[in-house]
Each structure stands twice: as structure tokens, then as C-alpha cells.
Amino acid sequence: MAQMLEIRWHGRGGQGSKTASILLGKVCSEAGKYIQAFPEYGPERMGAPVIAYNRISDERITVHCQIETPDLVVVLDSTLIGAIDVVEGLKEDGKIIINTDLEPEKMKEKIGFNGELYTIDANKISEEELGRAFPNTPLLGAVVKVTSLFTEDEFVKLIRKEFEKKFAHKPEVIDGNINCIRRAFQEVKSE
Amino acid sequence: MATPAKKPGWRDIPIGGRIEEAGNAHKYHVGGWRIRRPVWVKENCIHCLFCWVFCPDSAVEVHDGKMHGFDYNHCKGCGICAQECPAKDKAIEMRPEDVENKFDN
Amino acid sequence: MATLKELSTRAGKFSGGHRLCPGCGAGIIVRQVLAAAKNPVVVACATGCLEVSSTIYPYTAWNTSFIHNAFENAAATISGVEAAYRSLKRRKKFGLEDQEFDFIAFGGDGGTYDIGFQSLSGAMERGHKILYICYDNGAYMNTGIQRSSATPMGANTTTSPAGKKIPGKTQFKKELTDVMAAHYIPYVAQAAPSNWKDLTRKVEKALSIDGPSFINVLSVCPRGWRTPEEKGLEITRTAIDTCFWPLFEVENGTDYTINYKPKNKRPIEEWLKPQGRFKHLFKPENKHLIEKIQKHIDNRWEMLLRRAGEID
Amino acid sequence: MTKRIALTGNEAMALVMKQINPDVVAAYPITPQTEIVQIFSQFVADGEIDTEFVTVESEHSAMSAVIGASAAGARAMTATSANGLALMWEVVYIAASCRLPIVMAVVNRALSGPINIHCDHSDAMGMRDSGWIQLFGENAQEAYDNALMAVRIAEHKDVMLPVAVNMDGFIISHAVENIEIVANEDVRDFVGEYNPERYLLDVQNPITVGPVDLQDFYFEHKRQQVEAMKKAKNVIQKIADEFVNLTGRKYSFFEEYYLDDAEIALVAMGSAAGTAKAAIDELREQGIKVGLLKLRVFRPFPAEEIVRALSHIKVVGVMDRAESFNTMGGPLFSDMRSAMYDGEANVRMINIIYGLGGRDITVTDIKNIIQKVKDVNNTGKIENLVIHYGVRE
């Protein structure tokens, strides 16, 4: 891992990219890392393309701007591809994770990116575990797996604490969300 | 232009324009505004206190529920008291103010 | 209800030495209102004649706690004072746990009907335990008699002058008392200093309520009305007897009571005639305006009677 | 005891307000400050605090109500942004003139128009002559810390002035960052009780606040305000010294970043100062002697200290996130040039106006800006005194 990990999340309003970035930030903070999690704000409403960011570092972060050259791009909705340039600025040795049922090879052709590309069918996982398509939770798992930020067990332990806070009023969804994370660790794949 | 000698400097007044002595306008005399002067005709007075309740200037002196005359330091001479006096023979008369009796209080 | 003798024992909260005009209605109203208050009072005052004449540094006529903030925010300011009181009382600071206060705001019609209306409406809606008194003299008298939304139709002011084409103010006044009643607050009333018994009773009642209250008080301005200084209360009585200024109260938005019904409702001319600001209305070509005003007054009076259940 | 957690700037501000536990808060929601009001409302609704919370109908009434509350004897706070602050304008001056120690969070946003909800400092700059102390923070931590210190500064008997605690809208207010939280009991000890000398609810000693102040006394009262501002400098430093004992976090009028041996320097306020640090780190690795003066206290303006800190610098780039439309640069630049005029040193300055309406300012941008400062140093020539950086031609 580079000194500072910079992640850019692409999604549509309502899919939870901002929530995912904040959850990741909070978990990393709990684990003692320095973090930032912030969305790019506009007048967007439900359905419009949105962006969120994470910076994660072992040292204090002072920079306060949008991320120009991310180490990792996460695409919550593959239908965004083509509509926006999801690999803009992505480092040559960077990585991209895409929520899709397509195989990585296929996806790679589609977006013309030569670096490490991962796919995961986050909608399917989420539908099976939570009964609805919340792709952000499985993608969180995929991000942690791909970046090796934490081991699966470490991360599950940390994120469970966040879920307990976040879902204090509906604890019944916590286990489903944990399952999403665990499955993501297994099901995210590269070529 | 010379600063007026009597007024205190900025170090010597409370901050923020605060006035720390409530009701000190009492020390400020507006009797000089008067061109007519209410005169209390004690023997006609029924002590109804209408003059007191209608005076805009807090210039009617009442003690123990009885009219006691005027505070000429603060009466501006509007004449409402005389106008509103319900006594059969008015207990308040408005008389022209003159230099001699203006400040005799 | 307090007698004058009792009221006189509570005098002194507004000292002489203020610089209101001779015969000013605001001075009379403030004295009556403060005499009706039994607790220590904190007053907030909107910018206007009353404020600029009563607190000219380093003198204050207020023998109470007093705050002036700006023109349009007396209601918000007193709501902040009241909030502070609630908080400090609860937190037992400054020995306030056993101390009662009456919180009273004063504003002229400019600071109440117009520029201060939003602040007033907000404070009333929030339910603070405050009494707002509007002294309504029907124009911005402080700055030289400019029209306000309280200016009566036909009045000649410096911004609604009676000219060759336009005969003074062309709109009816806003009926703010009704508007305040529509806030469904516990107590709203309309009063006049000529009827001191009615006004002081209303103030006592307002201050006894745990919630917001509003009293609109007709305030003579000899300068703006163009009337003799000593005649202010006499003219005020004609406002009541012509039903230009009915005395009434509204509890909880719906419960209307007429406090005074003239035995013989007098024609509106009797209110208009003594005032220089309406002089031009008595020219032959403006006769229709007086008729229009009379009709409006009649309709409104009838509406009030109906609301009060006096007629069907 | 401090605890490190991850919060947005707005969450941090709402939290510190809860910890300060003011007697009265009156506030009106406006983007990007809204969350502060929402979170604070939740604290009240859940009974976590017993602050009297006045949900006013406008910012004008928010400031009016805190003026009433503060004059009454309460510790009072509010928060706003941009147009909300502009709507308060009139009473913002009155708060300072009446010497009421109100603390207000200002979540900086461009002042319309056309309407824009994103960060710049035009809102704060509009109140710069109102008599408020103005503190700027680089991040959520500094906003939190400044709010804590602001209460003490405002209420100090030598000061008795309101304090605005600025934080960049969205960039800080909506970004989650790590922040070290002071324990509740330490906050309580640090801010202490507010005990005003005179206040409206003092039954024994009623006062008049806000009288008509005419030609014969108004000027004296303004002179007093200037004196309070001057004295505020000592107080700000003294309270920062206490704060470092509590938290280990050191504050002064400004932070000096690689200034000691610098030849050229930037001056900046708010979040861009952090980005500038990252740029300077990179350039220092390349041997470029560049430093940063990050201004924390904008009012009172610490002119002497700034001159001292920059006296050895050859060229300074002053970064303004606001225009003043005097055609000679932004408001910070005006103050900087004024401060330097009487300085012994021959420091040249250019002004970089950047980031208006939330235009992002990246590390690359800052490096470009530093290059412009360097160019002046190399050529000795100032071609453009004021640069509107990042504007499309």
C-alpha cells in the first residue's frame, strides 16, 4: 500500500456511495488510521451520478481537495460506464472494482483499462442477503479485500460495531449486512 | 474643536453603551419644553387619579392614592390632565407659562 | 382588576424626563401597561419614537431592565430574553429559580405591522411567554410621518400625500389584531389608553397566561394626526365610538369577545374630522371616499359582532 | 483525556456545542450549516442537553434572539452560513457593539449571487468590520478547538466581544475526518461558568441595553471596542496556552509551516492551508524553500506578529478565498499589505484569489501558485499583482 490510499466511489444518488465511503472511513479511524470521507456535492437528486472519496493514511492528512489521481476506483453501478469516465485520473498501477455480473475480461474490454480490474455481483449478493439491492455493503467488503486494509475477520469485527450504531433501530439487518461483507471477500474476482 | 470638558472619556464609561442606573432620565428635566402650565386647584380635586393615569410624562405626583400636584421638572404641558379632569369644577387649569414661574419647583 | 389607586402604587417603572412629544400616546400606554405588570419587567423595544425618546445615552426612562436591539426584531429579542430566563431558572443560576418576570415588547406600527412582522409572527408561533404591545399611531412618526400598513385609508402622510390626483393613502389598514388572532395564540386584544380600565385589565390577563399574547393599542400622535396635544384621548374615544377601533379580545384564535359596544355608533366623520391628516377628505370631490370608509367600518364591525356571537 | 473519533465538521461543531452546553442556542438552518441545527435538535429531543433551543424563523431572528439571551445573562450560541449571515448583518454589528460574548459557528459558503452553496470566504469577509473576533480553522479539529477557545475569549472581561468560528463549507463541514474530542468534564472545566457583570435578569440592578447613542458618546463606545480588540490578542494567546496543556494541541495567531528558512511563502486561511502543506511537502523534497503562514486569527489582525514572521521572506503569495472588488485584491491581501507597509523588511507580495464558489483547489494548483510566487522571486518583477487562479479565460 502506498503511503496514502485514495479511493473514488462512483454511484447514483441513493445507492449509498457516500455511506460506503463514510463507513470505510469510520472503520479505518477506529483502527487508528487517519482518514477522510467526503462526497462531491452538487444539486443532484436520486438517480443522478454521484461521487464520494476516501483518503486513508498512517499519517495525518492535511490535503483538502478532491482526489485527482485515485489508487482505487469503485463503481457501484455499471450502467454509469460510458456515461462518465470512471477511470479518469486512475493511477496506472491503480485498481478498479465494478459491480457487475460480467466477467473481469469482458469488463476490461468495455472500459479500456489495463490495470487491475475486479468485478463483483454486489446486487445479487445484496438481494440474496438483504432482499434488496444495496450494492454498497458488498462493495465495502470487496474494497477491503482488494486493498488488504484488513483481514476479513478484522474487518467484520470492526464493521459490526459500525452497523450496530447505524442500525440501532433495526438490528435485524446487521447479520445480513455482515454476510454481504463476507461473501464479497469470497466472490470479488479478477482475471 | 475642543472636546466638551465635562463629559467622561472612553475609559470612564461602561462598555457597550449600557446604562447602569435604571430610570435616571428622572434627572433630565424637560420642563423647559412647556408653554402652558397645569395648575392644581386642590379644593376642586376629587382624587380620581385620571390625571395620573393619562399623563404621558409621569409628571403627576400621587402618594397613597392621592393627587399631590405636578412634577414641573417633567411636565411638558400637553394639557391632557386638564382636558380629562372629570371634576365638576375643574381641578386642573392650564395657564400660560412665563419666565418667572417656569423653574420654580 | 386593579383600581387606579392600586395601579398608582405600581408606578415609577417609566420615569419622567423622557423626550416623547407633549401629549404622546406612547408615553400614556407604556405607563398604563407597566403599572398593570406585577412582576419585575424586562422590556424589549423596537426602534421608533418610544425607544429613541426614552433611552438617549446616558439617560434611560426605564426603571426596569430594558433592551433595544433594532427596528424589526423586538419580538425575537424578547424571545431570546425569555429563553434565557427559562434556561437560567432551570439551571438555578443567579437565584432565578424563585424569581418571576414579565417579558414585554413594545413596538410602533412600523416595527410591528411592517418591518417587524416576521419576527413577531415567529415569536408568537414559538409560544414564548411574552406580551407584545403594539402602540399603533398609524404611520412611521419617528422619521417624519411616512405611511405604514397601519395607516388608515385616506390619511395624508409624507409618503401617501394628498395630492392633486391621489387623495392620501388609497388602501385600507391591515387589521393586525385579526392577523395575530389567526396565530391561535392564547390571547390577543385590541385596546386604547382612553379606556385605561380595559387596557390594564387586558395587560393583567395577558401576563397571567403561560404563553404568548399580543395587544394592539391605538396611540394618538398629535404631530402625525394633526390634532391638539390635549385632545388625544378625546379623539381616541371617537375611534372607539365610531368603531374605527373596536375594543375586543380573542382567546385561542376563536373565542371573540367585544368589550365595548357603543350605544350609538357614531358616523366615521366624527373620527376623521378633528384630524388634520384627513382634512382633504372633506372636499366635495372626496365625499365618496368617506362613504367607502364608512362602509368598510360597518362591514368590519358586523363581522366582529358575528364572530363574537352578538349577531347571527 | 481526549478521544479520537471520525466526524464531519458539522458533527464536530454540534458536538462541541453540546459539550459547551450553552444556556441558549437560537439558530436557523441553511446549507451547509443545516446539519449543525439538525444534530443539535436531536440532542435536545433526546434530552441529552437542556439548553433552551429557540427554533427561530430566520437568521435575523437567530442573532436577535441570542443578543436578547446574552444580554439577559445567558451563554448563547448560534451557527449560520452565507446568506444567513448576510441576513444577520445588521444585528451582527449590534452584538459586537453591545459587547455580548456570543459564539457563532460560520460554515463558510459563497455569498450569492447567483446562488451557490459551496465554499468561499465571502460571507465571513462581509462581517470583518463588524467588531467580531474571527477565527479560521483548517479542518474539523481546529473548528472544534476554536469553538472551545472562543467561549473563553468572548467572555474574558478584557474582551467581551462576540466570536465567529469559521469552517469551510462542505470541504470541512461535510467531510468525515479524525478528530480528537476533549472529555466532557474537561470541557466543562475549561469553559467554566459565565458570570456577566451586568445583565437584564438581575432584578436588583436593572440596566438599559442598546440605547440611542448620539454624537456625544457613540465615538467613545467605538473606541472601547477597538481597545477590546487590542486586548483580545493577549487573551487569545493566553487561552491557547491553557488549551495546549489540556490537549497538547498548540495554537497561536497563525501557524508557521517551514517558514524559518523559506525564501518564498504563502499566506492562507481555512482548508486550502492544509492542501498547501501537502504541496509544500512535495516541493521541499525538491529543495524549494517555500513555507506557509496559516492565519487563524483574522480579527483582530495580528499585524506585528505577521510582519515579524515574514520579514525574511522575499516574496509572499497571499491567498484570498474572496474578492473585495476594490480591484486591488482580496480582503486578506489588503490587510497584509497594510501590515507590511511599515515593516522594516522588503517583502514583495502578490495576491491569489482562488476557489470562489467552491472551485476546487488541488495540490497541483497550489504548486502552480507557488511557481508564480517563485517567478516573481526569480525575475524580481510583478507582472500581475492580483491573480484570479483557476478562472477560465
Short mmCIF file of C-alpha atoms in Angstrom, two decimals, chain D residues 113-267:
data_model
loop_
_atom_site.label_atom_id
_atom_site.label_comp_id
_atom_site.label_asym_id
_atom_site.label_seq_id
_atom_site.Cartn_x
_atom_site.Cartn_y
_atom_site.Cartn_z
CA GLY D 113 -25.36 35.63 -6.36
CA PRO D 114 -26.03 33.84 -8.48
CA ILE D 115 -26.80 31.40 -5.75
CA ASN D 116 -24.02 28.99 -4.90
CA ILE D 117 -23.90 26.75 -1.86
CA HIS D 118 -20.20 25.92 -1.92
CA CYS D 119 -17.23 27.16 -0.01
CA ASP D 120 -15.60 30.51 -0.13
CA HIS D 121 -14.96 33.19 2.44
CA SER D 122 -17.13 35.97 1.05
CA ASP D 123 -19.63 35.51 3.87
CA ALA D 124 -17.04 35.87 6.61
CA MET D 125 -15.33 38.77 4.87
CA GLY D 126 -18.54 40.72 4.87
CA MET D 127 -18.54 40.78 8.67
CA ARG D 128 -14.88 41.68 9.01
CA ASP D 129 -15.56 45.24 10.12
CA SER D 130 -18.46 44.38 12.40
CA GLY D 131 -16.40 44.11 15.58
CA TRP D 132 -16.43 40.32 15.89
CA ILE D 133 -13.36 38.28 16.60
CA GLN D 134 -12.92 35.89 13.67
CA LEU D 135 -11.12 32.57 13.94
CA PHE D 136 -10.45 30.30 10.97
CA GLY D 137 -9.72 26.59 11.14
CA GLU D 138 -8.03 24.30 8.66
CA ASN D 139 -10.08 21.24 9.48
CA ALA D 140 -12.78 19.84 11.76
CA GLN D 141 -10.32 19.51 14.62
CA GLU D 142 -9.44 23.17 14.52
CA ALA D 143 -13.08 24.18 14.19
CA TYR D 144 -13.85 22.14 17.29
CA ASP D 145 -10.87 23.52 19.19
CA ASN D 146 -11.56 27.09 18.11
CA ALA D 147 -15.16 26.83 19.30
CA LEU D 148 -13.98 25.72 22.72
CA MET D 149 -11.48 28.53 23.00
CA ALA D 150 -13.95 31.03 21.53
CA VAL D 151 -16.20 30.79 24.56
CA ARG D 152 -13.35 31.75 26.85
CA ILE D 153 -12.08 34.50 24.58
CA ALA D 154 -15.51 36.05 24.14
CA GLU D 155 -16.35 36.05 27.84
CA HIS D 156 -12.99 37.29 29.08
CA LYS D 157 -13.55 40.54 30.96
CA ASP D 158 -10.91 42.33 28.92
CA VAL D 159 -12.67 41.32 25.73
CA MET D 160 -16.46 40.90 25.96
CA LEU D 161 -16.82 40.58 22.21
CA PRO D 162 -18.59 38.01 20.10
CA VAL D 163 -16.51 35.41 18.27
CA ALA D 164 -17.14 33.78 14.90
CA VAL D 165 -15.65 30.33 14.42
CA ASN D 166 -15.20 29.72 10.72
CA MET D 167 -15.05 26.39 8.97
CA ASP D 168 -15.05 25.77 5.24
CA GLY D 169 -18.43 24.69 3.92
CA PHE D 170 -18.69 21.14 2.53
CA ILE D 171 -14.91 20.71 2.34
CA ILE D 172 -14.81 20.54 6.13
CA SER D 173 -18.44 20.66 7.20
CA HIS D 174 -19.41 17.55 5.24
CA ALA D 175 -16.16 15.60 5.22
CA VAL D 176 -15.52 12.90 7.78
CA GLU D 177 -12.12 13.27 9.37
CA ASN D 178 -10.40 12.09 12.50
CA ILE D 179 -10.81 14.38 15.39
CA GLU D 180 -9.73 14.26 18.99
CA ILE D 181 -12.55 15.01 21.36
CA VAL D 182 -11.98 16.55 24.76
CA ALA D 183 -13.76 14.73 27.58
CA ASN D 184 -17.00 16.33 28.73
CA GLU D 185 -15.74 17.12 32.21
CA ASP D 186 -12.60 18.73 30.79
CA VAL D 187 -14.72 20.87 28.51
CA ARG D 188 -16.82 21.87 31.48
CA ASP D 189 -13.74 22.82 33.47
CA PHE D 190 -12.15 24.61 30.57
CA VAL D 191 -15.10 26.81 29.61
CA GLY D 192 -16.27 27.31 33.20
CA GLU D 193 -19.35 29.30 34.14
CA TYR D 194 -20.41 32.52 32.50
CA ASN D 195 -20.86 35.21 35.11
CA PRO D 196 -21.58 38.54 33.49
CA GLU D 197 -21.09 41.74 35.42
CA ARG D 198 -24.44 43.22 34.47
CA TYR D 199 -27.39 41.50 32.85
CA LEU D 200 -31.07 42.09 32.21
CA LEU D 201 -32.33 39.39 34.58
CA ASP D 202 -30.60 40.98 37.55
CA VAL D 203 -33.67 42.12 39.50
CA GLN D 204 -31.68 44.24 41.92
CA ASN D 205 -29.75 46.11 39.26
CA PRO D 206 -31.84 46.68 36.16
CA ILE D 207 -29.97 48.08 33.17
CA THR D 208 -30.72 49.52 29.77
CA VAL D 209 -29.02 47.81 26.85
CA GLY D 210 -28.85 49.35 23.39
CA PRO D 211 -29.89 52.98 23.95
CA VAL D 212 -29.67 55.75 21.41
CA ASP D 213 -26.03 56.75 21.39
CA LEU D 214 -25.51 60.07 19.73
CA GLN D 215 -22.68 62.37 18.71
CA ASP D 216 -21.55 62.88 22.28
CA PHE D 217 -20.84 59.24 23.29
CA TYR D 218 -21.02 56.91 20.28
CA PHE D 219 -17.40 57.52 19.30
CA GLU D 220 -16.21 56.73 22.84
CA HIS D 221 -18.02 53.41 22.70
CA LYS D 222 -16.37 52.58 19.37
CA ARG D 223 -13.00 53.43 20.89
CA GLN D 224 -13.73 50.96 23.68
CA GLN D 225 -14.40 48.28 21.09
CA VAL D 226 -11.02 48.90 19.48
CA GLU D 227 -9.38 48.57 22.88
CA ALA D 228 -11.16 45.28 23.48
CA MET D 229 -9.90 44.01 20.13
CA LYS D 230 -6.37 45.01 21.03
CA LYS D 231 -6.61 43.28 24.38
CA ALA D 232 -8.14 40.23 22.73
CA LYS D 233 -4.73 39.40 21.31
CA ASN D 234 -3.26 38.74 24.74
CA VAL D 235 -6.34 36.84 25.77
CA ILE D 236 -6.34 34.67 22.64
CA GLN D 237 -2.72 33.71 23.30
CA LYS D 238 -3.28 33.11 26.99
CA ILE D 239 -6.23 30.82 26.35
CA ALA D 240 -4.32 28.97 23.63
CA ASP D 241 -1.58 28.37 26.20
CA GLU D 242 -4.11 26.86 28.58
CA PHE D 243 -5.54 24.81 25.76
CA VAL D 244 -2.23 23.23 24.91
CA ASN D 245 -1.99 21.98 28.48
CA LEU D 246 -5.38 20.36 28.10
CA THR D 247 -4.98 18.82 24.67
CA GLY D 248 -1.39 19.08 23.56
CA ARG D 249 -2.61 20.98 20.53
CA LYS D 250 -0.78 24.25 20.14
CA TYR D 251 -2.41 27.36 18.74
CA SER D 252 -1.44 30.94 18.20
CA PHE D 253 -2.48 33.74 15.84
CA PHE D 254 -1.14 31.70 12.98
CA GLU D 255 0.76 28.54 12.25
CA GLU D 256 4.19 28.71 10.66
CA TYR D 257 4.92 25.85 8.30
CA TYR D 258 8.52 25.65 7.07
CA LEU D 259 8.80 29.41 7.35
CA ASP D 260 12.14 29.57 9.19
CA ASP D 261 14.39 29.07 6.21
CA ALA D 262 11.88 29.85 3.49
CA GLU D 263 12.59 32.31 0.70
CA ILE D 264 9.06 32.44 -0.56
CA ALA D 265 5.83 31.81 1.26
CA LEU D 266 2.09 31.54 1.01
CA VAL D 267 -0.43 33.05 3.40
#
